[in-house]
Amino acid sequence: MPGGTMTEQTARALPPVVDRETWQAAVDELRVREKAATRELDAVAAQRRRLPMVKLPDYTLIGPDGPVRLVEVFDGRSQLIVYNHMWSDGAQWQCGGCTSLTSQYVRLGFLDNYDARFVIVTNGPIAEALAYKAEVGNTMEWYSSSDSSFGADVDAPPGGGFAVNVFLRDGDTVYRTWHTSGRGTEQLSHTFPLVDILPWGRQEEWQDSPDGWPQSPTYSKWLDSPDVARLYGRRREA
């Protein structure tokens, strides 16, 4: 549906029309599963809060002003969320999935009330990382681990995939408490929850949808890096 235009296919993709009572009964039936999923997520979060942790070396990253110890990246806070951004040195556009996901994290001040901070760390050169940050309109702090083994040690090696890692600081000692990658990052996004409540959902071929529902190749509707730059970065002002 380029530009959001309704096509012949989508014009036919309509749920059955029923009376209000029938609709409410169907919603109530679904709500049982939705509530069960919510309670399961609560249980998962409770188990996460009981995870052990592992002590980390005293890594040195590179920030906008030069070398900085990992413990200093906390900026005085006790907890730190790191998005390890995929990177290809010298590329004009970096990973579209990483770029699209991180473009959502623009208002992070609420983390202050939780004694926490969110930053991006990439294995790429800091000058390239900062230029890309401006190009796509990100506002959080970016750091580089190009001169250390930090990325590889937290399951986001150079040339590898992305990851989310969480750390806890006790004085000058940093511990790793949690990690995820792949579809584990979906619950950290508002994109998929919003799209999933739409009648047509994500419209991706792998999903279980009614016959006749619009479906496209996986990733085809995701914003790519140039799209993010056009919508939110320097190119918006061009």
JSON list of N, CA, C and O in Angstrom, two decimals, residues 101-122:
[
{"chain": "A", "resi": 101, "resn": "LEU", "atom": "N", "xyz": [14.44, 0.90, 15.20]},
{"chain": "A", "resi": 101, "resn": "LEU", "atom": "CA", "xyz": [14.11, 0.68, 16.61]},
{"chain": "A", "resi": 101, "resn": "LEU", "atom": "C", "xyz": [14.60, 1.83, 17.48]},
{"chain": "A", "resi": 101, "resn": "LEU", "atom": "O", "xyz": [13.86, 2.37, 18.30]},
{"chain": "A", "resi": 102, "resn": "THR", "atom": "N", "xyz": [15.85, 2.21, 17.32]},
{"chain": "A", "resi": 102, "resn": "THR", "atom": "CA", "xyz": [16.41, 3.23, 18.21]},
{"chain": "A", "resi": 102, "resn": "THR", "atom": "C", "xyz": [15.82, 4.61, 17.96]},
{"chain": "A", "resi": 102, "resn": "THR", "atom": "O", "xyz": [15.87, 5.47, 18.83]},
{"chain": "A", "resi": 103, "resn": "SER", "atom": "N", "xyz": [15.23, 4.83, 16.77]},
{"chain": "A", "resi": 103, "resn": "SER", "atom": "CA", "xyz": [14.60, 6.13, 16.51]},
{"chain": "A", "resi": 103, "resn": "SER", "atom": "C", "xyz": [13.40, 6.35, 17.43]},
{"chain": "A", "resi": 103, "resn": "SER", "atom": "O", "xyz": [12.92, 7.48, 17.57]},
{"chain": "A", "resi": 104, "resn": "GLN", "atom": "N", "xyz": [12.90, 5.30, 18.07]},
{"chain": "A", "resi": 104, "resn": "GLN", "atom": "CA", "xyz": [11.78, 5.42, 18.99]},
{"chain": "A", "resi": 104, "resn": "GLN", "atom": "C", "xyz": [12.19, 5.96, 20.36]},
{"chain": "A", "resi": 104, "resn": "GLN", "atom": "O", "xyz": [11.35, 6.46, 21.11]},
{"chain": "A", "resi": 105, "resn": "TYR", "atom": "N", "xyz": [13.48, 5.85, 20.68]},
{"chain": "A", "resi": 105, "resn": "TYR", "atom": "CA", "xyz": [13.93, 6.19, 22.03]},
{"chain": "A", "resi": 105, "resn": "TYR", "atom": "C", "xyz": [14.39, 7.65, 22.09]},
{"chain": "A", "resi": 105, "resn": "TYR", "atom": "O", "xyz": [15.58, 7.94, 22.18]},
{"chain": "A", "resi": 106, "resn": "VAL", "atom": "N", "xyz": [13.44, 8.55, 22.02]},
{"chain": "A", "resi": 106, "resn": "VAL", "atom": "CA", "xyz": [13.79, 9.96, 21.94]},
{"chain": "A", "resi": 106, "resn": "VAL", "atom": "C", "xyz": [13.47, 10.74, 23.21]},
{"chain": "A", "resi": 106, "resn": "VAL", "atom": "O", "xyz": [13.99, 11.83, 23.42]},
{"chain": "A", "resi": 107, "resn": "ARG", "atom": "N", "xyz": [12.61, 10.20, 24.06]},
{"chain": "A", "resi": 107, "resn": "ARG", "atom": "CA", "xyz": [12.26, 10.88, 25.30]},
{"chain": "A", "resi": 107, "resn": "ARG", "atom": "C", "xyz": [12.55, 9.93, 26.45]},
{"chain": "A", "resi": 107, "resn": "ARG", "atom": "O", "xyz": [11.70, 9.14, 26.85]},
{"chain": "A", "resi": 108, "resn": "LEU", "atom": "N", "xyz": [13.76, 10.04, 26.97]},
{"chain": "A", "resi": 108, "resn": "LEU", "atom": "CA", "xyz": [14.26, 9.06, 27.93]},
{"chain": "A", "resi": 108, "resn": "LEU", "atom": "C", "xyz": [14.39, 9.62, 29.33]},
{"chain": "A", "resi": 108, "resn": "LEU", "atom": "O", "xyz": [14.91, 8.95, 30.23]},
{"chain": "A", "resi": 109, "resn": "GLY", "atom": "N", "xyz": [13.91, 10.84, 29.54]},
{"chain": "A", "resi": 109, "resn": "GLY", "atom": "CA", "xyz": [14.04, 11.46, 30.85]},
{"chain": "A", "resi": 109, "resn": "GLY", "atom": "C", "xyz": [13.33, 10.71, 31.96]},
{"chain": "A", "resi": 109, "resn": "GLY", "atom": "O", "xyz": [13.69, 10.83, 33.14]},
{"chain": "A", "resi": 110, "resn": "PHE", "atom": "N", "xyz": [12.32, 9.91, 31.61]},
{"chain": "A", "resi": 110, "resn": "PHE", "atom": "CA", "xyz": [11.59, 9.15, 32.63]},
{"chain": "A", "resi": 110, "resn": "PHE", "atom": "C", "xyz": [12.49, 8.16, 33.35]},
{"chain": "A", "resi": 110, "resn": "PHE", "atom": "O", "xyz": [12.20, 7.76, 34.49]},
{"chain": "A", "resi": 111, "resn": "LEU", "atom": "N", "xyz": [13.59, 7.76, 32.70]},
{"chain": "A", "resi": 111, "resn": "LEU", "atom": "CA", "xyz": [14.50, 6.80, 33.34]},
{"chain": "A", "resi": 111, "resn": "LEU", "atom": "C", "xyz": [15.20, 7.40, 34.56]},
{"chain": "A", "resi": 111, "resn": "LEU", "atom": "O", "xyz": [15.66, 6.66, 35.43]},
{"chain": "A", "resi": 112, "resn": "ASP", "atom": "N", "xyz": [15.29, 8.72, 34.63]},
{"chain": "A", "resi": 112, "resn": "ASP", "atom": "CA", "xyz": [15.93, 9.36, 35.79]},
{"chain": "A", "resi": 112, "resn": "ASP", "atom": "C", "xyz": [15.23, 8.95, 37.09]},
{"chain": "A", "resi": 112, "resn": "ASP", "atom": "O", "xyz": [15.89, 8.76, 38.12]},
{"chain": "A", "resi": 113, "resn": "ASN", "atom": "N", "xyz": [13.92, 8.84, 37.05]},
{"chain": "A", "resi": 113, "resn": "ASN", "atom": "CA", "xyz": [13.18, 8.47, 38.26]},
{"chain": "A", "resi": 113, "resn": "ASN", "atom": "C", "xyz": [13.45, 7.04, 38.70]},
{"chain": "A", "resi": 113, "resn": "ASN", "atom": "O", "xyz": [13.11, 6.66, 39.82]},
{"chain": "A", "resi": 114, "resn": "TYR", "atom": "N", "xyz": [14.05, 6.25, 37.81]},
{"chain": "A", "resi": 114, "resn": "TYR", "atom": "CA", "xyz": [14.37, 4.85, 38.12]},
{"chain": "A", "resi": 114, "resn": "TYR", "atom": "C", "xyz": [15.87, 4.65, 38.33]},
{"chain": "A", "resi": 114, "resn": "TYR", "atom": "O", "xyz": [16.34, 3.50, 38.35]},
{"chain": "A", "resi": 115, "resn": "ASP", "atom": "N", "xyz": [16.60, 5.76, 38.47]},
{"chain": "A", "resi": 115, "resn": "ASP", "atom": "CA", "xyz": [18.05, 5.68, 38.68]},
{"chain": "A", "resi": 115, "resn": "ASP", "atom": "C", "xyz": [18.71, 4.92, 37.54]},
{"chain": "A", "resi": 115, "resn": "ASP", "atom": "O", "xyz": [19.54, 4.03, 37.76]},
{"chain": "A", "resi": 116, "resn": "ALA", "atom": "N", "xyz": [18.30, 5.24, 36.29]},
{"chain": "A", "resi": 116, "resn": "ALA", "atom": "CA", "xyz": [18.76, 4.49, 35.13]},
{"chain": "A", "resi": 116, "resn": "ALA", "atom": "C", "xyz": [19.04, 5.42, 33.96]},
{"chain": "A", "resi": 116, "resn": "ALA", "atom": "O", "xyz": [18.55, 6.56, 33.91]},
{"chain": "A", "resi": 117, "resn": "ARG", "atom": "N", "xyz": [19.81, 4.90, 33.01]},
{"chain": "A", "resi": 117, "resn": "ARG", "atom": "CA", "xyz": [20.16, 5.65, 31.80]},
{"chain": "A", "resi": 117, "resn": "ARG", "atom": "C", "xyz": [20.15, 4.69, 30.62]},
{"chain": "A", "resi": 117, "resn": "ARG", "atom": "O", "xyz": [20.40, 3.49, 30.78]},
{"chain": "A", "resi": 118, "resn": "PHE", "atom": "N", "xyz": [19.88, 5.24, 29.42]},
{"chain": "A", "resi": 118, "resn": "PHE", "atom": "CA", "xyz": [19.90, 4.47, 28.18]},
{"chain": "A", "resi": 118, "resn": "PHE", "atom": "C", "xyz": [20.90, 5.12, 27.23]},
{"chain": "A", "resi": 118, "resn": "PHE", "atom": "O", "xyz": [20.87, 6.33, 27.01]},
{"chain": "A", "resi": 119, "resn": "VAL", "atom": "N", "xyz": [21.79, 4.29, 26.63]},
{"chain": "A", "resi": 119, "resn": "VAL", "atom": "CA", "xyz": [22.75, 4.79, 25.64]},
{"chain": "A", "resi": 119, "resn": "VAL", "atom": "C", "xyz": [22.89, 3.78, 24.52]},
{"chain": "A", "resi": 119, "resn": "VAL", "atom": "O", "xyz": [22.45, 2.63, 24.63]},
{"chain": "A", "resi": 120, "resn": "ILE", "atom": "N", "xyz": [23.50, 4.22, 23.45]},
{"chain": "A", "resi": 120, "resn": "ILE", "atom": "CA", "xyz": [23.83, 3.33, 22.34]},
{"chain": "A", "resi": 120, "resn": "ILE", "atom": "C", "xyz": [25.34, 3.15, 22.29]},
{"chain": "A", "resi": 120, "resn": "ILE", "atom": "O", "xyz": [26.09, 4.11, 22.45]},
{"chain": "A", "resi": 121, "resn": "VAL", "atom": "N", "xyz": [25.76, 1.91, 22.09]},
{"chain": "A", "resi": 121, "resn": "VAL", "atom": "CA", "xyz": [27.18, 1.59, 21.90]},
{"chain": "A", "resi": 121, "resn": "VAL", "atom": "C", "xyz": [27.31, 0.83, 20.59]},
{"chain": "A", "resi": 121, "resn": "VAL", "atom": "O", "xyz": [26.56, -0.11, 20.32]},
{"chain": "A", "resi": 122, "resn": "THR", "atom": "N", "xyz": [28.25, 1.26, 19.77]},
{"chain": "A", "resi": 122, "resn": "THR", "atom": "CA", "xyz": [28.52, 0.57, 18.52]},
{"chain": "A", "resi": 122, "resn": "THR", "atom": "C", "xyz": [30.00, 0.27, 18.41]},
{"chain": "A", "resi": 122, "resn": "THR", "atom": "O", "xyz": [30.83, 0.93, 19.06]}
]
